[in-house]
PDB file of C-alpha atoms in Angstrom:
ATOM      1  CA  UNK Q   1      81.971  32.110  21.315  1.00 47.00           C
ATOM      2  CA  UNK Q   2      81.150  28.328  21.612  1.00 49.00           C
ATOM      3  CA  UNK Q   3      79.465  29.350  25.159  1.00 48.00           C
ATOM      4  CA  UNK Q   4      77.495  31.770  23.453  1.00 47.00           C
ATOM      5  CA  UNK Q   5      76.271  29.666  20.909  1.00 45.00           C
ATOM      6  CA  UNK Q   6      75.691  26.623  23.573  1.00 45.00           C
ATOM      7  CA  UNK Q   7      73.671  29.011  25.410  1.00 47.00           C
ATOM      8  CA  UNK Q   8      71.460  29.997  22.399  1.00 44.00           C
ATOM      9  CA  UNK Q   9      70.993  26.226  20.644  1.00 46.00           C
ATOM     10  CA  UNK Q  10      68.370  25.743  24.092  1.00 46.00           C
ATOM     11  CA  UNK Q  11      66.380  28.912  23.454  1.00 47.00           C
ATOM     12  CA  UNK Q  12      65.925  27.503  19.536  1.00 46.00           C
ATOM     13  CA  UNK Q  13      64.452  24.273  20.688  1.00 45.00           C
ATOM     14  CA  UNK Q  14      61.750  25.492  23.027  1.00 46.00           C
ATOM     15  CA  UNK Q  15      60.815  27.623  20.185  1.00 47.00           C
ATOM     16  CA  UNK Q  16      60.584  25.257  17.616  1.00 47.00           C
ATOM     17  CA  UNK Q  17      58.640  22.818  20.488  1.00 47.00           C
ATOM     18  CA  UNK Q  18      56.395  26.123  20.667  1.00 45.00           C
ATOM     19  CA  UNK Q  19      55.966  26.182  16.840  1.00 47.00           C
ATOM     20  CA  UNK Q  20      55.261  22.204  16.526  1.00 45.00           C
ATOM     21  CA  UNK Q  21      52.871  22.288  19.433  1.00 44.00           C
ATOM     22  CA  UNK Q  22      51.312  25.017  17.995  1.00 45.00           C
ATOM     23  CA  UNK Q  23      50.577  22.947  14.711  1.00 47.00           C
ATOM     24  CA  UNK Q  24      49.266  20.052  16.170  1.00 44.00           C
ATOM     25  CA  UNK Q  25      45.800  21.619  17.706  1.00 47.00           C
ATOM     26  CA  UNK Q  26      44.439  21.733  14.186  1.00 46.00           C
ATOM     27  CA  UNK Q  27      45.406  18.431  13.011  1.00 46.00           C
ATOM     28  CA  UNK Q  28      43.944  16.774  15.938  1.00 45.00           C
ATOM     29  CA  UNK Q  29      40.762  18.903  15.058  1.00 40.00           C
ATOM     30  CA  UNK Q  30      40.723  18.178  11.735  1.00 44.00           C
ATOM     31  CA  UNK Q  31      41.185  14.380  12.683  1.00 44.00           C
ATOM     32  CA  UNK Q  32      38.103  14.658  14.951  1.00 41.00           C
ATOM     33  CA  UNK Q  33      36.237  16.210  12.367  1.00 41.00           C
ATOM     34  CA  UNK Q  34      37.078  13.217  10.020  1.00 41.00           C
ATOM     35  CA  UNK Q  35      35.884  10.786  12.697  1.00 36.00           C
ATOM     36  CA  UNK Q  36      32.479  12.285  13.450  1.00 38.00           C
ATOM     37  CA  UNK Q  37      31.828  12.952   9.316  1.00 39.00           C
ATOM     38  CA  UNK Q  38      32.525   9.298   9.244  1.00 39.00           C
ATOM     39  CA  UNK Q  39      30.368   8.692  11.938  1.00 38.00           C
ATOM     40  CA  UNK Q  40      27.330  10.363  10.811  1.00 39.00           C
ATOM     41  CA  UNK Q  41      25.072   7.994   8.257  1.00 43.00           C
ATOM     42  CA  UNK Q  42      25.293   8.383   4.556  1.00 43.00           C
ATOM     43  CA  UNK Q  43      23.645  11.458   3.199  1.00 42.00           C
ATOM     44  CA  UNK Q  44      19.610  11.191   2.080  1.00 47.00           C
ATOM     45  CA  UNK Q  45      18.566  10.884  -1.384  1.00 46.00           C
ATOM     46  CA  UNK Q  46      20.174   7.829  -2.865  1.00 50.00           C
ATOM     47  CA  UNK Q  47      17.338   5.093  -2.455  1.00 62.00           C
ATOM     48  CA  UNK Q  48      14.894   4.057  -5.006  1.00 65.00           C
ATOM     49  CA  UNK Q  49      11.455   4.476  -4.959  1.00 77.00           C
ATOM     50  CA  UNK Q  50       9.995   0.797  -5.788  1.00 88.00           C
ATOM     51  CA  UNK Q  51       7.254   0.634  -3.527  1.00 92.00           C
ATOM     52  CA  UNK Q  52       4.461   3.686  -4.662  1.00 92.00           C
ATOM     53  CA  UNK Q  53       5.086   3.143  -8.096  1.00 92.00           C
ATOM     54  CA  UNK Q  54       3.733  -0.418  -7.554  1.00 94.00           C
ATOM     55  CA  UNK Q  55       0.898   0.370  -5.574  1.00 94.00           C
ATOM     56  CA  UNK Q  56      -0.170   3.203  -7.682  1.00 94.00           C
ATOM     57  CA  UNK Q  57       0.353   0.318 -10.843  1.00 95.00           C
ATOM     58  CA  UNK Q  58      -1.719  -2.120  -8.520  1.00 95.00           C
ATOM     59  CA  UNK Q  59      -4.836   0.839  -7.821  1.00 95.00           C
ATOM     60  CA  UNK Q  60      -4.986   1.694 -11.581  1.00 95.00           C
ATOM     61  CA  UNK Q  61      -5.195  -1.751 -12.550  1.00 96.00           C
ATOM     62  CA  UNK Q  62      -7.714  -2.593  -9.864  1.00 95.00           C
ATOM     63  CA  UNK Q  63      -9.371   0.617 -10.647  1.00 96.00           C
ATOM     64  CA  UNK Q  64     -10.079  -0.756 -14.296  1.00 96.00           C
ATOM     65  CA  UNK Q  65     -11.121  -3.786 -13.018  1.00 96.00           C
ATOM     66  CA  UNK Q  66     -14.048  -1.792 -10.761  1.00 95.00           C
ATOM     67  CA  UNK Q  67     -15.266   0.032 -14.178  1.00 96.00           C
ATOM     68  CA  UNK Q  68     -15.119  -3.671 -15.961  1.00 96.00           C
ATOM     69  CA  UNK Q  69     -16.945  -5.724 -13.161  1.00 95.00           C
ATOM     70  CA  UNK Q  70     -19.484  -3.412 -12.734  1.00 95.00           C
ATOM     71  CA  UNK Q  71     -20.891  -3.274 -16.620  1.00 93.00           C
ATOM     72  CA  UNK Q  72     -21.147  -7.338 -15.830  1.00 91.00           C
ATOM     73  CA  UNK Q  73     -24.450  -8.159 -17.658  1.00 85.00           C
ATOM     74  CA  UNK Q  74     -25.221  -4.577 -18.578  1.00 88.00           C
ATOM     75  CA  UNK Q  75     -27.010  -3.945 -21.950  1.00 86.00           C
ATOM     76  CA  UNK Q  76     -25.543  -0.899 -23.375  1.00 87.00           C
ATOM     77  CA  UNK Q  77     -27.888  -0.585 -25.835  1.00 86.00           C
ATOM     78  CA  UNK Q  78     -30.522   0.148 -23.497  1.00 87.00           C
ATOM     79  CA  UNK Q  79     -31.312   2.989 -21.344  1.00 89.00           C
ATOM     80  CA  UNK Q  80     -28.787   3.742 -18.910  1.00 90.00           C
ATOM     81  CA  UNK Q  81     -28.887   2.489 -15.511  1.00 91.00           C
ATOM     82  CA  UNK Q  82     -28.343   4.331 -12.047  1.00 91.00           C
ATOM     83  CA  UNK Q  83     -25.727   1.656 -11.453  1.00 92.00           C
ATOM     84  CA  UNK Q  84     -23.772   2.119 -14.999  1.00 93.00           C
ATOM     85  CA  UNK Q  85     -24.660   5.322 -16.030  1.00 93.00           C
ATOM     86  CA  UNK Q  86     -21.572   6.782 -17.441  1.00 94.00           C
ATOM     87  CA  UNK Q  87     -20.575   4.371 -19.822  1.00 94.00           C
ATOM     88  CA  UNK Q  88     -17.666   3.401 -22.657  1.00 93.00           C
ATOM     89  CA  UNK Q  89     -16.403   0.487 -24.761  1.00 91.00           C
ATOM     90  CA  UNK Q  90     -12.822   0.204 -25.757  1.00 91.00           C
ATOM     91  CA  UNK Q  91     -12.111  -2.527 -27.918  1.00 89.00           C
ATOM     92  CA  UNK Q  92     -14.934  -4.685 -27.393  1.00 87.00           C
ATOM     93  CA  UNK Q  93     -14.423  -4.106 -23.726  1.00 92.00           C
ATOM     94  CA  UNK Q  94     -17.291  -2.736 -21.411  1.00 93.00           C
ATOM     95  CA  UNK Q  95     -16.939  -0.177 -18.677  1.00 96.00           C
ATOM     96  CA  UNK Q  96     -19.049   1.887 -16.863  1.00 95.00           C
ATOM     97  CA  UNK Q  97     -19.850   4.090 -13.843  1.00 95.00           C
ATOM     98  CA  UNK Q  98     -22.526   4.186 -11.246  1.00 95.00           C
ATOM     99  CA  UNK Q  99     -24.382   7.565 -11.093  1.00 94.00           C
ATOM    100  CA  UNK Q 100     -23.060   9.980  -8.534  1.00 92.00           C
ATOM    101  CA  UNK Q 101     -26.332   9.444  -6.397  1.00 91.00           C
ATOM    102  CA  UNK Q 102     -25.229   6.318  -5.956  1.00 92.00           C
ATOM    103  CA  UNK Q 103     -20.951   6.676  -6.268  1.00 92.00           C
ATOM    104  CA  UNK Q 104     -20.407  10.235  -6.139  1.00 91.00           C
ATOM    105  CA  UNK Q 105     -16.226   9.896  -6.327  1.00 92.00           C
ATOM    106  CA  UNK Q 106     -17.180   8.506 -10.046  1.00 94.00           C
ATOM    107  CA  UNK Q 107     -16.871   5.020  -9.305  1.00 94.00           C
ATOM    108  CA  UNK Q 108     -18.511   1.621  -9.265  1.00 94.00           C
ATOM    109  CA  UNK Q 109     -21.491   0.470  -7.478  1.00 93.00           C
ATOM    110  CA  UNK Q 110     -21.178  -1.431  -3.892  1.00 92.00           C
ATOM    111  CA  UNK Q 111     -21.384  -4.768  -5.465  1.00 92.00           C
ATOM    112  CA  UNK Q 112     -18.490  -4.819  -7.515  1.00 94.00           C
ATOM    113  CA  UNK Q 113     -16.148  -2.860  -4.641  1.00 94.00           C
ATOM    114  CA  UNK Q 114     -17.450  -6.099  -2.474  1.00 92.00           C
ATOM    115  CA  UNK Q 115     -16.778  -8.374  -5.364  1.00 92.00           C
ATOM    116  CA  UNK Q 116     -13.189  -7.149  -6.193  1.00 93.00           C
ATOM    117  CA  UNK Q 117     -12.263  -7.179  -1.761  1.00 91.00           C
ATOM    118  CA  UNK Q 118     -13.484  -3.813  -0.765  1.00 92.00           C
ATOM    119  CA  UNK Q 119     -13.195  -3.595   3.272  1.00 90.00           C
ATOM    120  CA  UNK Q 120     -16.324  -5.203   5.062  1.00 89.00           C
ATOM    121  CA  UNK Q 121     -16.496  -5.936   8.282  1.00 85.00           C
ATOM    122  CA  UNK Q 122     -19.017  -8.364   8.435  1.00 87.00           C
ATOM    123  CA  UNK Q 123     -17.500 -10.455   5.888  1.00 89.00           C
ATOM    124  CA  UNK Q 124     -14.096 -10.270   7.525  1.00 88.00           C
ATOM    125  CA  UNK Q 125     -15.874 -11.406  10.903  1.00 83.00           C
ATOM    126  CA  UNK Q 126     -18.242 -13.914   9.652  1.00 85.00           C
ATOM    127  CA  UNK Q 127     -16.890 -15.574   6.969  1.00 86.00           C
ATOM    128  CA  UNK Q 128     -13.304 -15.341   7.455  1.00 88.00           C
ATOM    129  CA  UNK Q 129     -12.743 -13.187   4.509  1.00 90.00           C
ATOM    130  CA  UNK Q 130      -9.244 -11.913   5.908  1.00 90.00           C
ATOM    131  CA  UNK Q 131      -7.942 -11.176   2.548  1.00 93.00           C
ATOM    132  CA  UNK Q 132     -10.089  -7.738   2.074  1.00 93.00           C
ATOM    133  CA  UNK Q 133      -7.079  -6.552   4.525  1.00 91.00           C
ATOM    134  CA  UNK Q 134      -4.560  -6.698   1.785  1.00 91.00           C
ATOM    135  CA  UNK Q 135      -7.014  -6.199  -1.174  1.00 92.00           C
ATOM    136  CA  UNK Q 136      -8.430  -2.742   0.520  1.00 90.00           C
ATOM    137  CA  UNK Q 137      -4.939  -0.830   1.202  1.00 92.00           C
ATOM    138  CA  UNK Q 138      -4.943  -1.162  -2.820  1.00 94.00           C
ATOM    139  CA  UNK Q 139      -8.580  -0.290  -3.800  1.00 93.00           C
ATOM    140  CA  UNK Q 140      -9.746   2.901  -4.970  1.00 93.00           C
ATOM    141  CA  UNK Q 141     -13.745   3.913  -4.094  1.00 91.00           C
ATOM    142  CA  UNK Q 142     -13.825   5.655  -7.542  1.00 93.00           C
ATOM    143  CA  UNK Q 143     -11.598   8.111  -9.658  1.00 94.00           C
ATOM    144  CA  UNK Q 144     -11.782  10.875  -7.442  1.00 91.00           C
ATOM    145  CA  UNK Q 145      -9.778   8.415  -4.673  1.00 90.00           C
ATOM    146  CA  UNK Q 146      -7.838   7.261  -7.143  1.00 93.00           C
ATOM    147  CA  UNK Q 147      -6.504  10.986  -7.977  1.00 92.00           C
ATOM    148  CA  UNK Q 148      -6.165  12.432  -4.766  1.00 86.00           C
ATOM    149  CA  UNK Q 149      -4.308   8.753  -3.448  1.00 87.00           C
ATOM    150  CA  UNK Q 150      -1.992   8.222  -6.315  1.00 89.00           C
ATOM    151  CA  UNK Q 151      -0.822  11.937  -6.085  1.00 87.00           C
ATOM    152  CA  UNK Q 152      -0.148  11.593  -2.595  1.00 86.00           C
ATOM    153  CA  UNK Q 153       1.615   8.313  -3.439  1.00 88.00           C
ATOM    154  CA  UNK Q 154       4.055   9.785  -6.297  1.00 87.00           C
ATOM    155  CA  UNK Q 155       4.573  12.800  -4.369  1.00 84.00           C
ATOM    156  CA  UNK Q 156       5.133  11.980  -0.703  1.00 86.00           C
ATOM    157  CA  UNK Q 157       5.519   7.823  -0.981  1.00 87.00           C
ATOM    158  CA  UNK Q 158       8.684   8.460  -3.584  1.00 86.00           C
ATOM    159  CA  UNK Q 159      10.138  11.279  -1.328  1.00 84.00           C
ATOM    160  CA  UNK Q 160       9.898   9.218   1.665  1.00 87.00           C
ATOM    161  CA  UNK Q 161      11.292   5.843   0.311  1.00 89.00           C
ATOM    162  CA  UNK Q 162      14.359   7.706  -1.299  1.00 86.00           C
ATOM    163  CA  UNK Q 163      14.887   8.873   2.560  1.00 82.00           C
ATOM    164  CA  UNK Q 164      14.452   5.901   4.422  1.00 84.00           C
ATOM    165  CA  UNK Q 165      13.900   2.896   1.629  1.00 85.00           C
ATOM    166  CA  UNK Q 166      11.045   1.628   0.083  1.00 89.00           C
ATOM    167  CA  UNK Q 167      10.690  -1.363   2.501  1.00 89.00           C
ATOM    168  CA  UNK Q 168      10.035   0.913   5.317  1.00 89.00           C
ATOM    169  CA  UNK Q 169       7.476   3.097   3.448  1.00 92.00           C
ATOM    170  CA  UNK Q 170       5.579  -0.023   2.285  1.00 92.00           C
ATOM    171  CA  UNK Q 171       5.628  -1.782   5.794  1.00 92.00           C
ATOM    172  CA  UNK Q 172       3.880   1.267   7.228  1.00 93.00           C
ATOM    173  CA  UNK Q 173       1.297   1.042   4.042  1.00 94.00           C
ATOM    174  CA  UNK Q 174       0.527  -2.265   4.671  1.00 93.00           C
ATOM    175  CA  UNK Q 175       0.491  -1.603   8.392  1.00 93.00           C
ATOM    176  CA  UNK Q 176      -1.863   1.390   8.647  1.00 93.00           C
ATOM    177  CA  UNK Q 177      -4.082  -0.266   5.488  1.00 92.00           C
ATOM    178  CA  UNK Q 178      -4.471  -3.615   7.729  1.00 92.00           C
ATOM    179  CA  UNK Q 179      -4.685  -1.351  11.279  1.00 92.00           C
ATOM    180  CA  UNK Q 180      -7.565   0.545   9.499  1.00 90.00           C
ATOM    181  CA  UNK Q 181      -9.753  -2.318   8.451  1.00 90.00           C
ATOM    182  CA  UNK Q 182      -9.574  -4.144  11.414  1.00 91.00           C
ATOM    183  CA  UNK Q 183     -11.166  -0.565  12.859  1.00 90.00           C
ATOM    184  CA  UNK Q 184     -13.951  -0.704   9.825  1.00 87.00           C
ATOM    185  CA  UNK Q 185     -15.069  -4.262  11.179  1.00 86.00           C
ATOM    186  CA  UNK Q 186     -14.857  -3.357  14.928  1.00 88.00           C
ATOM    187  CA  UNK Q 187     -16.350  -0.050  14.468  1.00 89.00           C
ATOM    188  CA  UNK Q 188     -18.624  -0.189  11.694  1.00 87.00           C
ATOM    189  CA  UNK Q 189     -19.419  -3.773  10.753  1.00 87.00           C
ATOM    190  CA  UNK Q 190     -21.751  -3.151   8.167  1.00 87.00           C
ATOM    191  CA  UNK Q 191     -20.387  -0.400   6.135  1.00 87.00           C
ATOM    192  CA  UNK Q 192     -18.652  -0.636   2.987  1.00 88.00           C
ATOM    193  CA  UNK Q 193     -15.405   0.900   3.118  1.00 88.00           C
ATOM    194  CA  UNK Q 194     -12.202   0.907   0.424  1.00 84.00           C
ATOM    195  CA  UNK Q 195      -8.883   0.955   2.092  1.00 75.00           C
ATOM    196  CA  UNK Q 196      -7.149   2.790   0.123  1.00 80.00           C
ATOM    197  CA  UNK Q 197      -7.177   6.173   2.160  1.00 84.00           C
ATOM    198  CA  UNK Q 198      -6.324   4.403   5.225  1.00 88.00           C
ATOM    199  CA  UNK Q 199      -3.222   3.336   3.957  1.00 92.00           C
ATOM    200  CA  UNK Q 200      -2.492   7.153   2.425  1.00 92.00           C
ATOM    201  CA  UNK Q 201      -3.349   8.510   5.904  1.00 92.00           C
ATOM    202  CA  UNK Q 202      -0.870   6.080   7.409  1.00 93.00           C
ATOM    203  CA  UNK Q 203       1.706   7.752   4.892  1.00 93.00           C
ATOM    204  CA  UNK Q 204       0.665  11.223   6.570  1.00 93.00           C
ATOM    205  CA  UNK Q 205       0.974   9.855  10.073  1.00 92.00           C
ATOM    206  CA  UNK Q 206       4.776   8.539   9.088  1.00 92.00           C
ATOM    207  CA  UNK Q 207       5.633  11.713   6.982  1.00 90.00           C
ATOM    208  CA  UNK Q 208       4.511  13.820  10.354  1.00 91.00           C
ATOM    209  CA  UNK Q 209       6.557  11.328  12.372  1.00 89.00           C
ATOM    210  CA  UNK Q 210       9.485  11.873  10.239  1.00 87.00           C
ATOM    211  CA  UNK Q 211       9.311  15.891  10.719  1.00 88.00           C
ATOM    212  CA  UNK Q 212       8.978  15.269  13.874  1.00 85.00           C
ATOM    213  CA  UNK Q 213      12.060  13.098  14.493  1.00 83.00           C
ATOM    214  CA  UNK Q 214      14.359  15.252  11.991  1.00 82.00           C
ATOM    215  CA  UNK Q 215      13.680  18.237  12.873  1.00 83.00           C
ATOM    216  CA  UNK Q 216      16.949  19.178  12.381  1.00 80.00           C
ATOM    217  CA  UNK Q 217      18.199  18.325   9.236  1.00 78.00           C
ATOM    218  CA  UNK Q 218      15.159  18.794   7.075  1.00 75.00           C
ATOM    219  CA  UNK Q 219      14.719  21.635   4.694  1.00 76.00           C
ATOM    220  CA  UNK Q 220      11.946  24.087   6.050  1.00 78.00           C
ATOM    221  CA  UNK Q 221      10.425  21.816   8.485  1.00 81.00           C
ATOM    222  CA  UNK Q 222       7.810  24.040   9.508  1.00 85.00           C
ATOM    223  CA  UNK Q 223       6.719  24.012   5.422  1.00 86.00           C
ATOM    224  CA  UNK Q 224       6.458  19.924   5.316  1.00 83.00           C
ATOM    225  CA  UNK Q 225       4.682  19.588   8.505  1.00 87.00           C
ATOM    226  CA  UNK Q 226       1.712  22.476   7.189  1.00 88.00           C
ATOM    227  CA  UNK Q 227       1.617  20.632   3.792  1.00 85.00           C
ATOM    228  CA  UNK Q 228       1.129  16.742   5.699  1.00 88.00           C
ATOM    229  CA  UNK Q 229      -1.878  18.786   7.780  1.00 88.00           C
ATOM    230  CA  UNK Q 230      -3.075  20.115   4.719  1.00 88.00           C
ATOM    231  CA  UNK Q 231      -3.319  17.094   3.019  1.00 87.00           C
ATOM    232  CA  UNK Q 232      -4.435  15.173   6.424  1.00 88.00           C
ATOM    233  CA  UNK Q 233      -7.741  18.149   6.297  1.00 87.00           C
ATOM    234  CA  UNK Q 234      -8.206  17.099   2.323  1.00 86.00           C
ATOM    235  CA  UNK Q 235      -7.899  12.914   3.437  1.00 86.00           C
ATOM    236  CA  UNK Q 236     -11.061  14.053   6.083  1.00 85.00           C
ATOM    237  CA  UNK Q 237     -12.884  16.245   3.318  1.00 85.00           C
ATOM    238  CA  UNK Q 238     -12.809  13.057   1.384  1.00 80.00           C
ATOM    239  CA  UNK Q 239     -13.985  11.110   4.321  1.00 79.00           C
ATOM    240  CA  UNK Q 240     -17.287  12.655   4.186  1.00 81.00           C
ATOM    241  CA  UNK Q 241     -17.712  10.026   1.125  1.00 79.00           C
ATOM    242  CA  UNK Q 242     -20.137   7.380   1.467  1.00 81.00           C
ATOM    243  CA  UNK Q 243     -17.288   4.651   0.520  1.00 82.00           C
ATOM    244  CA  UNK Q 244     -14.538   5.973   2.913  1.00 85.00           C
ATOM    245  CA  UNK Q 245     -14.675   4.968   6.465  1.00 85.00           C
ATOM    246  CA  UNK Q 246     -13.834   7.952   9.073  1.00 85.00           C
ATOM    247  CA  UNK Q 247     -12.486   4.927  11.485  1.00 89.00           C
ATOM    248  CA  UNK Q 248     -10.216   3.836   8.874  1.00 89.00           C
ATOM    249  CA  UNK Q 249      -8.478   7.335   8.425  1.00 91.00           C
ATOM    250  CA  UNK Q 250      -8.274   8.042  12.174  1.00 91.00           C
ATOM    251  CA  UNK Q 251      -6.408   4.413  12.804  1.00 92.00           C
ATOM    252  CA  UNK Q 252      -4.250   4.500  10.104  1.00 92.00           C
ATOM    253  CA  UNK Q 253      -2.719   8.155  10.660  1.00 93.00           C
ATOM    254  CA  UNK Q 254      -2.449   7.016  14.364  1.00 93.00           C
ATOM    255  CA  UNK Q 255      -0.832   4.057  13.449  1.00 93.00           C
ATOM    256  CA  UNK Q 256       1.435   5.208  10.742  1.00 92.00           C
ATOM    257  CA  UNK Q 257       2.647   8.316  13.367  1.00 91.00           C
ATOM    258  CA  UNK Q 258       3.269   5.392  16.009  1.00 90.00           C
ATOM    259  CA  UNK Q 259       5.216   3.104  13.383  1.00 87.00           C
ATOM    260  CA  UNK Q 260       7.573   6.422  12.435  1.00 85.00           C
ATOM    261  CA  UNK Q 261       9.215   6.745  16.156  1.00 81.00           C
ATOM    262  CA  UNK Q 262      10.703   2.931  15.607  1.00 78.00           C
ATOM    263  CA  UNK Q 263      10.430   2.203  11.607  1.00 79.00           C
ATOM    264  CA  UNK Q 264      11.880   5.509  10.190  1.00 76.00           C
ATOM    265  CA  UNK Q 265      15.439   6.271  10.011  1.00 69.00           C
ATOM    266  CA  UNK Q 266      17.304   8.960  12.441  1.00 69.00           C
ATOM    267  CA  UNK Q 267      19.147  11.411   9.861  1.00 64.00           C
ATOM    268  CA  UNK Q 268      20.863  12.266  12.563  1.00 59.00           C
ATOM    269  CA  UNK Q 269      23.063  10.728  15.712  1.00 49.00           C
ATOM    270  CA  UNK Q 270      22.160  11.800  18.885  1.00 49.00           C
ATOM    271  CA  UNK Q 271      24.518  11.038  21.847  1.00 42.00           C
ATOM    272  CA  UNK Q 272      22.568  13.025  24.398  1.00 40.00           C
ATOM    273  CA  UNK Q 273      21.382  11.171  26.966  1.00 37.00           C
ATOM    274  CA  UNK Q 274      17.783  12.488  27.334  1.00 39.00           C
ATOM    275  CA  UNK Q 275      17.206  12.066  23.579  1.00 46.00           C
ATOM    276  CA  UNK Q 276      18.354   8.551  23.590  1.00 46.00           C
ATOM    277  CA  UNK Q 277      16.383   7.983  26.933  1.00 46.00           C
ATOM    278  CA  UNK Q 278      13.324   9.629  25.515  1.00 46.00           C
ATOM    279  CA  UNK Q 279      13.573   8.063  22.011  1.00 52.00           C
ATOM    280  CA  UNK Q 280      13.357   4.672  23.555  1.00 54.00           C
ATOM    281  CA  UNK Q 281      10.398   5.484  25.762  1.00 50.00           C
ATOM    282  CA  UNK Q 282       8.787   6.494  22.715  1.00 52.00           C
ATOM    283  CA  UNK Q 283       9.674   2.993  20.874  1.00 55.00           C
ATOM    284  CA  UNK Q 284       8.059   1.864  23.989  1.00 58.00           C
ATOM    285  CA  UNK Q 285       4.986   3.484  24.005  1.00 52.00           C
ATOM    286  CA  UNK Q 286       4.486   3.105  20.361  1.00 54.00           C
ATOM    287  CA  UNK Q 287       5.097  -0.353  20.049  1.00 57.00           C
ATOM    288  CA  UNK Q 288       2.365  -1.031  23.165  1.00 59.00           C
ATOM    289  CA  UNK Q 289      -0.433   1.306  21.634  1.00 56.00           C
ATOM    290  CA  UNK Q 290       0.082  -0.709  18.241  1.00 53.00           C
ATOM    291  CA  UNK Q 291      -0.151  -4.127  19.712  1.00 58.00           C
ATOM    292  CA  UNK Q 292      -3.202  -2.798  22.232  1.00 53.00           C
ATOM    293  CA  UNK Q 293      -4.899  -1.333  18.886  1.00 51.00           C
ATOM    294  CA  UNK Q 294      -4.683  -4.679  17.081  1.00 52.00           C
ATOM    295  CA  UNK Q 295      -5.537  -6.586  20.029  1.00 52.00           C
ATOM    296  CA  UNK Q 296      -8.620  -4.856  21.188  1.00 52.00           C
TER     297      UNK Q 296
END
């Protein structure tokens, strides 16, 4: 009997062994799962927007300013001129708009856009006037800019900065909005131009980027990249405007696509080689057309 039970405590262990070996597959799985959920960056959606609700505060208010410069000296008991035709008073106050022959996105004449830092190359060039940079990402040509921009702000400015934070968003504003005047005063010198859809198109160009880059965790890619194209065709519709600068929307989306490949956040890790290979050839590229743009 006690070599019968001798002989039968060894079978028990290898099965137990068996059994233990057996349950430790899973918890080293579930262990490596742990590790890479750690691994991966925190999930979207917890940034706030600070950045397009401040522009879109800084192009009304400048946009009110454009309606009060330009009924400067007007006598609105008179006649109505083609330069304040469409006129109001608000508390004393005085604003008007030039006649669409003259505005036709319902805005103010040429002389208050240039007073207030609308985009001019030959003041940029010959006087030094390198403020209109920063003052034209902000400007609105009239209230039909103003709509179309601050829509495209609150809609696809918020959704970006709660993705990648508002610091990112407005450096590629500021970027494509600067990138786009310098091509006003290189290209067209003696236009007019507001800004303001430069910087928007810059937006489109990052938002594009951003598809482009995460493909794989965005919700119905194909969906967001047709809506930035559709709103891209409307930003060229309104290009046909005699205030808005076709130079100024090419630049900026091309600049604002270039700034996404090293500016925008990765949702997600990659560890394959070619991707990190390619993504830094890309940062490459990017970084040389940008600095070639602003240099030329």
């Amino acid at each position: 009997a006690p070599s019968q039970e001798a002989e039968a405590m060894p079978e028990q262990a290898p099965s137990q062994e068996a059994e233990e070996s057996k349950q430790e597959p899973p918890q080293q799985a579930d262990g490596a799962a742990e590790l890479a959920h750690d691994s991966l960056p925190p999930p979207p959606g917890g940034r706030w927007g600070v950045f397009s609700p401040l522009a879109v505060l800084a192009c009304t208010v400048l946009l009110a300013l454009e309606f009060f410069v330009n009924a400067w000296g007007e006598d609105f008991d008179g006649p109505p001129s083609r330069e304040c035709r469409f006129r109001v008073q608000v508390l004393g106050l005085k604003f008007c708009a030039a006649a669409f022959q003259v505005n036709p996105l319902f805005g103010p004449d040429a002389p208050a856009l240039a007073h207030l830092g609308a985009m001019s190359g030959e003041e940029i060039a010959d006087n030094w006037e390198v403020w209109r940079l920063l003052s034209g990402p902000f400007l609105p040509g009239g209230l039909v800019q103003w709509i179309g921009n601050v829509f495209a702000l609150l809609s696809l400015g918020r959704s970006m900065e709660h993705l990648h934070g508002w610091w990112r968003v407005g450096a590629i504003y500021l970027l494509a909005g600067v990138a786009g005047g310098l091509a006003c005063a290189m290209f067209t010198p003696y236009m007019l131009s507001a800004g303001l859809s430069g910087s928007i198109c810059g937006l489109l160009g990052a938002a594009a980027g951003d598809v482009l880059l995460n493909w794989e965790v965005l919700s119905s890619p194909c969906c967001r990249l047709v809506k930035v194209l559709f709103s891209v065709a409307l930003q060229a519709l309104l290009g046909l405007a005699p205030l808005v600068d076709y130079f100024s929307l090419a630049v900026g989306f091309c600049v604002g696509l270039l700034s996404s490949v090293f500016v925008m956040d990765r949702l997600t890790l990659r560890t394959n080689c070619c991707a990190s290979c390619s993504r830094q050839v890309s940062k490459g590229v990017a970084a040389i057309c940008v600095a070639a743009a602003f240099v030329g």
